[in-house]
XYZ file of C-alpha atoms in Angstrom:
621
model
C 124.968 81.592 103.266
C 127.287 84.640 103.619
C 128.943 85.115 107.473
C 127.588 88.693 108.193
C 128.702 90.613 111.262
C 126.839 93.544 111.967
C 128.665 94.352 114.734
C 132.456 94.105 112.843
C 133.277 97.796 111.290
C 135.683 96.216 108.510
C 132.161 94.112 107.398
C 130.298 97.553 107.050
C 133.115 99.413 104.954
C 132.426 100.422 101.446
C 135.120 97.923 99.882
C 134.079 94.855 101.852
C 130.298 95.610 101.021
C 131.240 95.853 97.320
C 133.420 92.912 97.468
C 130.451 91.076 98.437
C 128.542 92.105 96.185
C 130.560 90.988 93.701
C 131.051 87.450 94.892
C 126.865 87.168 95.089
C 125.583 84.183 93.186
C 121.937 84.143 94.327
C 118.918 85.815 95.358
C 119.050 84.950 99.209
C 122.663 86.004 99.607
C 121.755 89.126 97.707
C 118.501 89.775 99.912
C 121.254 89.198 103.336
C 123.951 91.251 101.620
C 120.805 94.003 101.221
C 119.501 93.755 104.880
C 123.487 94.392 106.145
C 123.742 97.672 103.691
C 120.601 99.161 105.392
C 121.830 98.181 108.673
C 125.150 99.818 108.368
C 123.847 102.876 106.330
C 125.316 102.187 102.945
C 121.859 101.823 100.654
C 122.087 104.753 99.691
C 126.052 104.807 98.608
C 125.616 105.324 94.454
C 128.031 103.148 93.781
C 126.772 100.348 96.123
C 122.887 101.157 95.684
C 124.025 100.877 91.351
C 125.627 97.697 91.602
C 122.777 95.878 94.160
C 119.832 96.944 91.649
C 122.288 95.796 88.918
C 122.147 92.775 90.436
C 118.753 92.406 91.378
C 117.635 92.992 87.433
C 120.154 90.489 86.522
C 118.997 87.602 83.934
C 120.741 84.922 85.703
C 119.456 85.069 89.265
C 117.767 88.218 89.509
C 114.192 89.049 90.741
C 112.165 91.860 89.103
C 109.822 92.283 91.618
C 112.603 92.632 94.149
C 114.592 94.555 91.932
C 111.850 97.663 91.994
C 111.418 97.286 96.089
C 115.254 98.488 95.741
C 114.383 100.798 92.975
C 111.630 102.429 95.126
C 113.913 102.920 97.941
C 116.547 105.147 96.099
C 115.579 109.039 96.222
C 117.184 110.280 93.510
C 117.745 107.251 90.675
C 120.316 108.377 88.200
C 120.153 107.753 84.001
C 121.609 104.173 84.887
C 119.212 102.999 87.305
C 116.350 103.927 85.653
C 117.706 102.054 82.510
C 118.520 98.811 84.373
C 114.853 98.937 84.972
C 113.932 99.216 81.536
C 115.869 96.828 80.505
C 114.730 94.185 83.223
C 111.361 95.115 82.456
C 111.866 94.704 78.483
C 113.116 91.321 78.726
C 110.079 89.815 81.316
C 106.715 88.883 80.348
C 105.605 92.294 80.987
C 107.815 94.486 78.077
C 104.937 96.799 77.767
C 105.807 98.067 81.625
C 108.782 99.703 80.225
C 107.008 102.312 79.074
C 105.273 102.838 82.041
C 108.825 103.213 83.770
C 109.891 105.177 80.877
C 107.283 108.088 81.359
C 107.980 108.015 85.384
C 111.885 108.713 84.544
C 109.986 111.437 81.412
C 108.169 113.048 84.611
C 111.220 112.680 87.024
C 113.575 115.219 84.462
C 115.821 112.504 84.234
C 118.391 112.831 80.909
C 118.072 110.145 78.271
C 121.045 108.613 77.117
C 121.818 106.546 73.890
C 121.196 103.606 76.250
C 117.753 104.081 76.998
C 116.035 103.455 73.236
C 117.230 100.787 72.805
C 115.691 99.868 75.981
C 113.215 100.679 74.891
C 112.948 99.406 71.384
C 113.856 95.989 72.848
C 110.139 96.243 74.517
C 108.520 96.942 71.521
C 109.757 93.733 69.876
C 109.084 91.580 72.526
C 105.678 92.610 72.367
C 105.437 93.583 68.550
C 104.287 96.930 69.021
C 105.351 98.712 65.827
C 103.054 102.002 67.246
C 105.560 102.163 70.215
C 108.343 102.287 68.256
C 107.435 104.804 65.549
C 107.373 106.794 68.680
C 110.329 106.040 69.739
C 111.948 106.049 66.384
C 110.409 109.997 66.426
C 111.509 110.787 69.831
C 115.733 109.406 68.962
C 115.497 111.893 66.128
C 114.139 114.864 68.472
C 116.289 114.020 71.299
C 119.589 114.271 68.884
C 120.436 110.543 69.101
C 119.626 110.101 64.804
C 123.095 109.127 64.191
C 123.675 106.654 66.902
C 124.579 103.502 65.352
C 123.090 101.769 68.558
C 119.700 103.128 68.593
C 119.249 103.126 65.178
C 120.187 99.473 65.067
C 117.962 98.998 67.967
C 115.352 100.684 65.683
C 116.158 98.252 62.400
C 115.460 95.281 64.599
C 112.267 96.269 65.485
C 111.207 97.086 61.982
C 113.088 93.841 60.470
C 111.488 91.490 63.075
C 108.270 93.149 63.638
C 107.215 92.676 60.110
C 107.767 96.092 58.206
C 111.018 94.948 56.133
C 110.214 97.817 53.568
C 110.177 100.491 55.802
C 113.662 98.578 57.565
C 115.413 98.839 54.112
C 114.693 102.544 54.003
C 116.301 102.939 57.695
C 118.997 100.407 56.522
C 120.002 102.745 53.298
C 119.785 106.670 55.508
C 121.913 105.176 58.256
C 125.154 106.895 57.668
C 127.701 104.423 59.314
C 126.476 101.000 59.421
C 128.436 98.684 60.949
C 128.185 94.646 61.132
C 125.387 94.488 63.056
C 122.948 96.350 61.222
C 124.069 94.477 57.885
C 123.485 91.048 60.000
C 119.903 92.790 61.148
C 118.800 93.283 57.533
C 120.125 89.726 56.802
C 117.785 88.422 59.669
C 115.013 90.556 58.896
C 114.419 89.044 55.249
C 115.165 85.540 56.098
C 112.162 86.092 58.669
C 110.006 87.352 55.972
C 111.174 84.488 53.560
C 112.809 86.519 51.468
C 115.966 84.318 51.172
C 117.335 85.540 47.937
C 117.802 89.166 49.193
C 118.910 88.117 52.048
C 121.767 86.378 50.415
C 122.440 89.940 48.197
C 123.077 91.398 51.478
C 125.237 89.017 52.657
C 127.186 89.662 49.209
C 127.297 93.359 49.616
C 128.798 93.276 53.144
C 132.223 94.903 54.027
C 132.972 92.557 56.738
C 131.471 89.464 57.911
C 131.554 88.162 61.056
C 130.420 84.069 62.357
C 127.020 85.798 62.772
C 126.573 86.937 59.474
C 127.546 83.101 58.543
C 125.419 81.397 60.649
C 122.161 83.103 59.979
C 122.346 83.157 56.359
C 122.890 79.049 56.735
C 120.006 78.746 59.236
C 117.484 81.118 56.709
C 118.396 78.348 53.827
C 117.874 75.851 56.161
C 114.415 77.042 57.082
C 113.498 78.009 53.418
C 114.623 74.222 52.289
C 117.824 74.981 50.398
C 119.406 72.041 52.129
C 122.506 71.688 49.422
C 123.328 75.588 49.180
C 123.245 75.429 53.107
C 126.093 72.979 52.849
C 127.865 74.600 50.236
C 128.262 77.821 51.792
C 129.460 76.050 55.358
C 132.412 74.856 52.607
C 132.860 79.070 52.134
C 132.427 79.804 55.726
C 135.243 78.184 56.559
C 137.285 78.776 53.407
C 136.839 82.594 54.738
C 138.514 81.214 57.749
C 135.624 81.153 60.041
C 134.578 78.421 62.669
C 131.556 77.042 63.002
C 129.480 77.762 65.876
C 126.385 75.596 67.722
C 124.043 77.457 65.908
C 125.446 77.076 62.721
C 125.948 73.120 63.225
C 122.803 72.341 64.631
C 121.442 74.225 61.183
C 123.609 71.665 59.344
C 122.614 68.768 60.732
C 118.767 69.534 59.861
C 119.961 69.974 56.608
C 121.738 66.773 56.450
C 118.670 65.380 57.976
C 116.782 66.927 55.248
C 118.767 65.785 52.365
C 119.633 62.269 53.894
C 123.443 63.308 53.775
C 124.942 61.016 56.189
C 128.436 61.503 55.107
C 128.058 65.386 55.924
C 126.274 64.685 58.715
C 129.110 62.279 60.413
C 131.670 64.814 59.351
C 129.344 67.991 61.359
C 129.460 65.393 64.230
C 133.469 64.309 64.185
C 133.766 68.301 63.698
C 132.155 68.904 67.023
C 133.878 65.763 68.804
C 137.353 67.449 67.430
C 136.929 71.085 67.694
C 135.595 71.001 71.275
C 132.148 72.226 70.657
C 129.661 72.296 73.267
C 127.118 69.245 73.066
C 123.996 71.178 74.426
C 120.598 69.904 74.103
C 119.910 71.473 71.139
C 123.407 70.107 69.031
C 122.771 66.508 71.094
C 119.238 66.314 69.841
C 120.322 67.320 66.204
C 122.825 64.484 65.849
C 119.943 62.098 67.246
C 117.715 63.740 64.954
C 119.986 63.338 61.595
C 121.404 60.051 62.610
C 117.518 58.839 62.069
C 116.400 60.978 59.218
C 120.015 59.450 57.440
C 118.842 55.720 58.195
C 121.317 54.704 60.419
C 119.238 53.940 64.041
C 122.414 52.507 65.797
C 124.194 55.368 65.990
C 120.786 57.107 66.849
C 120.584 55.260 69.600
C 124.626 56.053 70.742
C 123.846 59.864 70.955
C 120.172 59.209 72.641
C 122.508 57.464 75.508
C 124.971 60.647 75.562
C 122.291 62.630 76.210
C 122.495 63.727 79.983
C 118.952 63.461 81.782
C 117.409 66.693 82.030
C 118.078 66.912 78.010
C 115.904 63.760 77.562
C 113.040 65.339 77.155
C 109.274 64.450 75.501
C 110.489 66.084 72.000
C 113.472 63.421 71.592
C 112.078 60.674 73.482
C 108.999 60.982 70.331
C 111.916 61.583 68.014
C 113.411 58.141 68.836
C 109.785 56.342 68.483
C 109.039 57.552 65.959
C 112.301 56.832 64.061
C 111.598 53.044 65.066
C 108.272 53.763 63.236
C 109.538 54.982 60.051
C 112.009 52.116 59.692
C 109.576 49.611 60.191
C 110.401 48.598 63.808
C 107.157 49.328 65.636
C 107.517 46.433 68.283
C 110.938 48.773 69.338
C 108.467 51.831 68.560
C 106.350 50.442 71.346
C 108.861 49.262 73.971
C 110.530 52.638 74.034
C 107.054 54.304 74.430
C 106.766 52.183 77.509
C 110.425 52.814 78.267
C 109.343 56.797 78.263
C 106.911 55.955 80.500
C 109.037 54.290 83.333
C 111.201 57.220 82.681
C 108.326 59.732 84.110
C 108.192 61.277 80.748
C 104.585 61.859 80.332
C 103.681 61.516 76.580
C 101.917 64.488 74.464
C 100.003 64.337 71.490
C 102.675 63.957 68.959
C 104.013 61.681 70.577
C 100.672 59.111 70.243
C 101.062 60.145 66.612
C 104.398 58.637 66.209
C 103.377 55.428 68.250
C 100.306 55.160 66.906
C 102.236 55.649 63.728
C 104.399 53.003 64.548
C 101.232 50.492 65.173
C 100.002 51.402 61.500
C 103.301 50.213 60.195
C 103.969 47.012 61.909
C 100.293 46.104 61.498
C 99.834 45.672 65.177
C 96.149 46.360 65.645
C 94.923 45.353 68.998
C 98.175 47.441 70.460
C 96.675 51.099 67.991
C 93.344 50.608 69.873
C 94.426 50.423 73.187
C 96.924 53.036 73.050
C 94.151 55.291 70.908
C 91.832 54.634 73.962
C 94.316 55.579 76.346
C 94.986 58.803 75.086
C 91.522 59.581 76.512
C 91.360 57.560 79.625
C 94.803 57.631 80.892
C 96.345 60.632 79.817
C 93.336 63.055 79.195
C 94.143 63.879 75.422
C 91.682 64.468 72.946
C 92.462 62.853 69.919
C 93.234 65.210 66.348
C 92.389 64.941 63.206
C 95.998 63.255 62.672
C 95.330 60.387 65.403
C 91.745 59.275 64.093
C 93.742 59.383 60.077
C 96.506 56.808 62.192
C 93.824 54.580 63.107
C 91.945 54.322 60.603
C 95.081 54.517 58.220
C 96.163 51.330 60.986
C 92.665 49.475 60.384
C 92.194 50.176 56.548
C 96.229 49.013 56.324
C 95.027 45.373 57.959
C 92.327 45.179 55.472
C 89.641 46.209 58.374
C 88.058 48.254 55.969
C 84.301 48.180 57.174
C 85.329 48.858 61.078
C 87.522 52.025 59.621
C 84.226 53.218 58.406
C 82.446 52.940 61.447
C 85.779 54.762 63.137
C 84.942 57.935 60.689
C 81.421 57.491 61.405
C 81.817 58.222 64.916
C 84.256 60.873 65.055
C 83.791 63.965 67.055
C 84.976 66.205 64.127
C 84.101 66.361 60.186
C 86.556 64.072 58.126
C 89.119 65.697 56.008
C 91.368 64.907 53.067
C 93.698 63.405 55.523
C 90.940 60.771 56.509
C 89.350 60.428 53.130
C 92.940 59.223 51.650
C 94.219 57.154 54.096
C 91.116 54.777 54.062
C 91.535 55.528 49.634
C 95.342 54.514 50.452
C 93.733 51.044 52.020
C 91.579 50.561 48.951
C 93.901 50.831 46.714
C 96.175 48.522 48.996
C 93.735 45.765 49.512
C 92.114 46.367 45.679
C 88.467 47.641 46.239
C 87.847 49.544 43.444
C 84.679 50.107 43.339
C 84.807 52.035 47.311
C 87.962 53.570 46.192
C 86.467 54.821 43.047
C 83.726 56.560 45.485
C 86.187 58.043 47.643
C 88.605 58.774 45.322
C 85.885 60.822 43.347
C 84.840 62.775 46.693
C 88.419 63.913 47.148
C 89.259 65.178 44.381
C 86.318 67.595 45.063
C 87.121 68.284 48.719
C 90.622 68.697 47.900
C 90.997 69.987 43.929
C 94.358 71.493 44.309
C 96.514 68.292 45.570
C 97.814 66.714 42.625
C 97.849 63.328 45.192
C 94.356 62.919 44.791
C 93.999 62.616 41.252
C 97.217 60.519 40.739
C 95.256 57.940 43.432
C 91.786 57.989 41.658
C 93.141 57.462 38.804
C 95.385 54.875 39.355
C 92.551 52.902 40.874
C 90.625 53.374 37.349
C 93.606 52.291 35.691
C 93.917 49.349 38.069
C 90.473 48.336 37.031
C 91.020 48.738 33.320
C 89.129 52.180 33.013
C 91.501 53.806 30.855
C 88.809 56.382 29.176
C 88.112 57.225 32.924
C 91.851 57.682 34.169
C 92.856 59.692 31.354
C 89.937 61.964 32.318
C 90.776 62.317 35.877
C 94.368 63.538 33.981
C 92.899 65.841 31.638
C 91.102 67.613 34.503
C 93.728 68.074 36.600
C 95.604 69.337 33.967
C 92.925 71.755 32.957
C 92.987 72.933 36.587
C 96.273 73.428 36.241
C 97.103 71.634 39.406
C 100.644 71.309 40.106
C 102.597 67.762 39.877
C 105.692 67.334 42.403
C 107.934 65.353 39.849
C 109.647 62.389 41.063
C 112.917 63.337 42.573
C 115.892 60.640 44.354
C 119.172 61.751 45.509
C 122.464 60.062 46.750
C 125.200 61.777 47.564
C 128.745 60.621 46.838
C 132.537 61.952 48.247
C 130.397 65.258 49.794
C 128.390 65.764 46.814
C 124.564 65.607 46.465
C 123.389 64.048 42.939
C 119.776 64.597 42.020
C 117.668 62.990 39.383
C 114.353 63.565 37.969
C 112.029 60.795 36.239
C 113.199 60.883 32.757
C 115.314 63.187 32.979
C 119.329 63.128 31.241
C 121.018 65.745 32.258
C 123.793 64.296 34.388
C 126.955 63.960 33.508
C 127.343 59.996 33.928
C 123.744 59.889 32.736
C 124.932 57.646 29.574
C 126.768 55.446 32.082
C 124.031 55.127 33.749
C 120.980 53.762 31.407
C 123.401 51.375 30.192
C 123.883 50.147 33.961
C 120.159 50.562 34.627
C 119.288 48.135 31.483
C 122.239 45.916 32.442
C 120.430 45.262 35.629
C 116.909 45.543 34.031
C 118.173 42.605 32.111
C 120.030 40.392 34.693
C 116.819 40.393 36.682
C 114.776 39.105 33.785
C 116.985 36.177 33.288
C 117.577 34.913 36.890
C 114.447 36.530 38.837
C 111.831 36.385 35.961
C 111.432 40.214 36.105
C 108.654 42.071 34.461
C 107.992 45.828 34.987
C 104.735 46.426 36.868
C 103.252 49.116 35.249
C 99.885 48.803 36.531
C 100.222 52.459 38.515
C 100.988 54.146 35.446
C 98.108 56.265 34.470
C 98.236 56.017 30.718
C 96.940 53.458 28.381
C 100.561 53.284 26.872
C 101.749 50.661 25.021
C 103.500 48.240 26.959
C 106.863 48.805 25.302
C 106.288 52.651 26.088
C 104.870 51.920 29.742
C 108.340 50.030 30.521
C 110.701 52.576 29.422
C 108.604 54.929 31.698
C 108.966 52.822 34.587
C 112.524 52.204 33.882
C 113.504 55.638 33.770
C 111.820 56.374 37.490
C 114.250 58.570 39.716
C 114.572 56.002 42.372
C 116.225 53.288 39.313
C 118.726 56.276 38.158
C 119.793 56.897 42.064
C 120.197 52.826 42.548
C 122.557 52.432 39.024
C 124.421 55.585 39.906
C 125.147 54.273 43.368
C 126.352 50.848 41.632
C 128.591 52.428 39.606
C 130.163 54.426 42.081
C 130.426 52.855 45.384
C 132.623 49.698 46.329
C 130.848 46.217 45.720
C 129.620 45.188 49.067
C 128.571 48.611 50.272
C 125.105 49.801 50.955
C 123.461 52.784 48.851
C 121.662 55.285 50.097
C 118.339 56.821 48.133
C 116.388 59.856 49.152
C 112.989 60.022 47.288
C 110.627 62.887 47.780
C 107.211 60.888 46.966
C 106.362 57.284 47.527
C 108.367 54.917 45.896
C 106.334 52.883 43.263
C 105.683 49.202 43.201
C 107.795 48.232 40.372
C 111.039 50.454 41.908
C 110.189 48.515 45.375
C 110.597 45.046 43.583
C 113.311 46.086 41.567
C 114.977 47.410 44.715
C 114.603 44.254 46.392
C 115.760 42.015 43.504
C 119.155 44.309 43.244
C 119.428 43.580 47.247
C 119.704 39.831 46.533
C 121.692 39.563 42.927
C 124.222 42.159 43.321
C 124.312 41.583 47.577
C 123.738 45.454 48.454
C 122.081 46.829 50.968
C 119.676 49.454 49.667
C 117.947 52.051 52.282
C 115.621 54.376 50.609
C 113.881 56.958 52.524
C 110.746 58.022 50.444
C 108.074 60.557 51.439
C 106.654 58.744 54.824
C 108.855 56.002 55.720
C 112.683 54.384 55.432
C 112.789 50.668 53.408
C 115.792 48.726 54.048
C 116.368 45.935 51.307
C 118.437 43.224 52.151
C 119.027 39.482 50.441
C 115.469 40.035 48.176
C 113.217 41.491 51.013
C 112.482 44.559 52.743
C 111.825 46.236 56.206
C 108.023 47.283 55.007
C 107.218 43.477 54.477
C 105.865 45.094 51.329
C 103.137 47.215 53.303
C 103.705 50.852 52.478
C-alpha cells in the first residue's frame, strides 16, 4: 500500500503524481493513486489523466470496467484515449464493444489516426466478423490510411485468420511496401487453412526472415504431420544463424514425439538446458510429452518432477497415466491416478480414458468397473462413446465376451464402429469366428470406407479356412476403392529418420539388409524352431509365397537395419504406424533373446518392450 499524504504539497505535484504512477503494480494502488489525483486536482492533467487510463486498460493488472469509470470522467478524451479504449475493449470477451466505442469517438469529431484500425481490426478477429472489417477495410481507404503498412497488415490478419485467404492474397499482392510482418501474416494465414505447401512458397519468396517467420512455418508442418521436414528445416533455421525460440522447440518436440525421434528429442532438450531457454509449462510438458511418446518413461518421470506445481495440471497428470498405459504398466497407470487424486487434481473425462485404458491393457477387470462406475457416482461424468469402447474393449480383451454384450446392450447411446471393433478385436483375440464373422460383416456396412474393417473380417475368414470368402471381402474393398494405409516402421540413426514400406527396396542398404533379415530368419529356425505365422495374411498364397510376404513386413526391415547399424548390446528403436502383426511380435521377441537387444516398438496404440524372449504386452495387444 502506497504512503499518501494529502496534506504534503510535494505528494500533490505533477512529477511525484507521475512518478507514482509509474511505480504502480496493481489495481488497489492504482484505485489510491486515483482517489489522491482527484483530491489534489490533477485528474484532469492530460498527461496524468493519459497515463492513469493507460494503466487502467493495461493487460497485466488492469480493469476494464474501471478503466471506462476514468474514461467517463475526462471531458474532452483525445485520439489516444479513445484508442486505449478500443484496444482494451478488443482484447476482452466483449471485442464487439469496440465498435460501440468507435461510433461514440465517430459522433464526438474525434480524428482517426493510423492507430485506431487496427484497433479495430483486432476486434473483428477476435470475434470473426469478416462484415466489420470489410467496413473497416472501406473506411482506411476513405480516410487516406490505404498505404499504411500497419493497418493494412492489421487488415491481412483479419482476412488470413478469419478464413478468406483468397481475398488475403489479393491484399497481400496491392500492398505496395510489405514488410516482414505481412509476409509472416500470409505464412500464418495458409498454414491455418492447411495449405502448407504455399505456405512454404512464401516462406521461399521472402526478402528477410526473421525467428517468426521460422517458427511458424515449423509449427504449420508440425500440425499438418510433416514431422521429418519440421526437423530438417530447424537444421536451416539455424544454419541461417537463427535461435530457436519456445515456440519453435515445443513444435519440435511434438514432432519428435510424433516420429519417435528420441535422439532429436534429447538434443531439443540439452539445447534448452544449454542455451538458457525458459522451461514454461508449455516446453516442460513437451519434454514430458516426447520423453513418453519416444519410449523412455524414466526420464518422463525426471521432467514430470521438474515441473513446478501450478504447471501440474489435469492435461499432464493424464499424459503420465496414460503413458504407463501404453507401455503396459497399468498397475503404475492406476497408482498415479490415485496419486492425482491426493494431489487435488480432480480427473476429467480423458483422463478415465487413459486409466480405463490402462485397465484394458493390464487385464485388470474388477479395477475398469469400479473406476467406470465412479465416473458416474463420484465424479458426475457421463461416460462417451470412447469409455463404454474401453470397457468393453477391457471385458472382450479377458475373454468376457457374453458380459461385453450385455455392456452394449445397455448403453445409453447407439453403438458405433468404435464399439463394434473392439468386441471384433476380442473375437479375433480369443478365436470366435463364427460371432466375429457376424460382426465383422455388420461393420463393414456401418463403416465401408475404413480399410480396418475389411482387413479384420477377413482375416477372421482366413483364420477359419474361408479363403473363397476372404478373398471376397478383398475384392470388394478393392472395388470400393477403399484406401489401404501401407505398413510403414521407422528408426532413426546419427539424426536421420529411415523409413520402410512392406516390400518395398528402395533404400540404400536395402541389399544389406534382406541378407541380415534372412540371416536372422534362419538363426531362429535352427535354435528357436521358428516358423512364419502367416495365418493373418489374407491370401490363399502358397506357403513359400506367404513367408516371403511376412518376411518382408516393415517392422523386420526396421529391426535388421537397426542390427546392422547400432553397437551390439544396444536397444533399437521401431516406430510402426499400424499394429504390429503376430509373426513380427514373435520374431521381435526371439531377436530380444538370441542376439540380447532390447527392442521397443511403438505401433499404432501401444509401446512393446522385448527383452530376453518376452514382451511388455504379455502377448495381449
Amino acid at each position: 500500500m502506497f504512503a499518501l499524504k494529502a496534506e504534503s504539497p510535494m505528494q500533490s505535484t505533477w512529477a511525484q503524481t507521475m512518478s507514482l504512477l509509474e511505480n504502480c503494480s496493481n489495481m488497489k494502488q492504482l484505485k489510491e493513486i486515483h482517489a489522491q489525483m482527484i483530491r489534489t486536482g490533477t485528474a484532469t492533467e492530460p498527461k496524468l489523466a493519459t497515463k492513469l487510463l493507460t494503466l487502467c486498460t493495461s493487460p497485466h493488472f488492469g480493469d476494464l470496467h474501471y478503466a471506462q469509470r476514468v474514461f467517463n470522467g475526462i471531458s474532452s478524451p483525445t485520439t489516444f484515449m479513445w484508442n486505449a479504449m478500443i484496444r482494451a475493449y478488443s482484447n476482452s470477451n466483449e471485442p464487439e464493444l469496440a465498435f460501440l466505442l468507435y461510433r461514440q469517438m465517430l459522433s464526438s469529431s474525434v480524428p482517426h489516426n493510423s492507430y485506431t484500425f487496427p484497433f479495430l481490426l483486432k476486434a473483428c478477429r477476435n470475434f470473426s466478423a469478416m462484415s466489420e472489417a470489410l467496413q473497416v477495410h472501406g473506411l482506411v481507404i476513405k480516410l487516406g490510411f490505404g498505404s499504411d503498412v500497419f493497418a493494412l497488415n492489421a487488415l491481412l490478419h483479419v482476412y488470413a485468420l478469419c478464413g478468406d485467404i483468397q481475398y488475403a492474397r489479393q491484399l497481400f499482392d496491392n500492398i505496395p511496401e510489405r514488410d516482414i510482418v505481412s509476409w509472416n501474416i500470409m505464412i500464418d494465414g495458409y498454414i491455418k487453412s492447411g495449405d502448407v505447401k504455399t505456405a512454404y512458397g512464401v516462406f521461399l519468396d521472402m526478402p528477410l526472415k526473421n525467428v517468426v517467420s521460422w517458427t511458424s512455418l515449423i509449427s504449420g508442418l508440425v500440425e499438418a504431420g510433416l514431422n521429418v521436414e519440421a526437423l530438417s528445416l530447424c537444421h536451416e533455421m539455424q544454419n541461417a544463424g537463427f535461435e530457436l525460440d519456445g515456440v519453435a522447440i515445443a513444435s519440435l518436440l511434438t514432432a519428435c514425439a510424433n516420429l519417435g525421434a528420441l535422439d532429436q528429442g534429447r538434443w531439443l532438450h540439452f539445447y534448452v538446458l544449454n542455451n538458457g531457454v525458459h522451461v514454461d509449462r508449455v516446453i516442460g510438458c513437451a519434454l514430458v510429452n516426447m520423453y513418453l511418446k519416444c519410449g523412455d518413461m524414466e526420464e518422463a518421470l525426471q521432467e514430470f518432477g521438474k515441473l513446478k506445481g501450478d504447471q501440474k495440471d489435469v492435461y499432464v497428470w493424464t499424459a503420465m497415466i496414460d503413458g504407463f498405459a501404453i507401455h503396459g504398466r497399468g498397475v503404475e497407470a492406476l497408482e498415479w491416478f490415485k496419486r492425482m487424486l491426493r494431489e487435488g487434481i480432480r480427473p476429467n473425462s480423458i483422463t478415465f480414458t487413459a486409466v480405463l485404458r490402462a485397465c484394458s491393457y493390464a487385464g485388470l477387470v474388477e479395477e475398469g468397473k469400479v473406476l467406470f462406475e465412479s465416473m458416474m457416482s463420484v465424479y458426475i461424468l457421463s461416460p462417451s462413446i470412447e469409455h463404454y469402447g474401453c470397457m468393453v474393449d477391457l471385458l472382450g480383451r479377458a475373454g468376457l465376451l457374453e458380459e461385453a454384450k450385455e455392456l452394449i446392450k445397455t448403453m445409453p447411446m447407439k453403438p458405433n464402429a468404435i464399439i463394434w471393433g473392439a468386441l471384433l478385436k476380442a473375437c479375433r483375440i480369443h478365436r470366435d469366428f463364427l460371432v466375429g464373422g457376424q460382426i465383422g460383416a455388420h461393420l463393414v456396412e456401418v463403416d465401408s470406407d475404413h480399410s480396418g474393417r475389411y482387413i479384420q473380417l477377413a482375416t477372421i475368414l482366413a483364420a477359419e479356412g474361408k479363403w473363397k470368402e476372404a478373398a471376397e471381402v478383398r475384392l470388394k474393398m478393392k472395388n470400393l476403392r477403399v484406401p489401404i494405409p501401407p505398413g510403414k516402421s521407422s528408426i532413426t540413426l546419427n539424426g536421420v529418420v529411415h523409413e520402410f514400406l512392406a516390400g518395398h527396396q528402395d533404400h540404400p542398404q536395402m541389399e544389406q539388409i534382406l541378407h541380415k533379415l534372412n540371416q536372422v530368419v534362419e538363426r531362429l529356425r535352427q535354435h528357436e524352431g521358428y516358423e512364419p505365422a502367416t495365418k493373418d495374411l489374407l491370401l490363399d498364397l502358397e506357403n513359400e509365397a506367404k513367408e516371403t510376404a511376412v518376411a518382408q513386413h516393415s517392422e523386420k526391415l526396421a529391426i535388421a537395419f537397426g542390427l546392422i547399424n547400432t553397437k551390439p548390446g544396444s536397444t533399437i528403436r521401431v516406430v510402426k504406424n499400424l499394429r504390429v502383426c503376430e509373426d513380427c511380435h514373435v520374431v521381435a521377441k526371439l531377436i530380444s533373446r538370441i542376439y540380447r537387444r532390447e527392442i521397443i516398438m511403438r505401433d499404432r496404440v501401444r509401446f512393446h518392450h522385448f527383452r530376453g524372449g518376452s514382451c511388455s504386452c504379455k502377448d495381449y495387444w
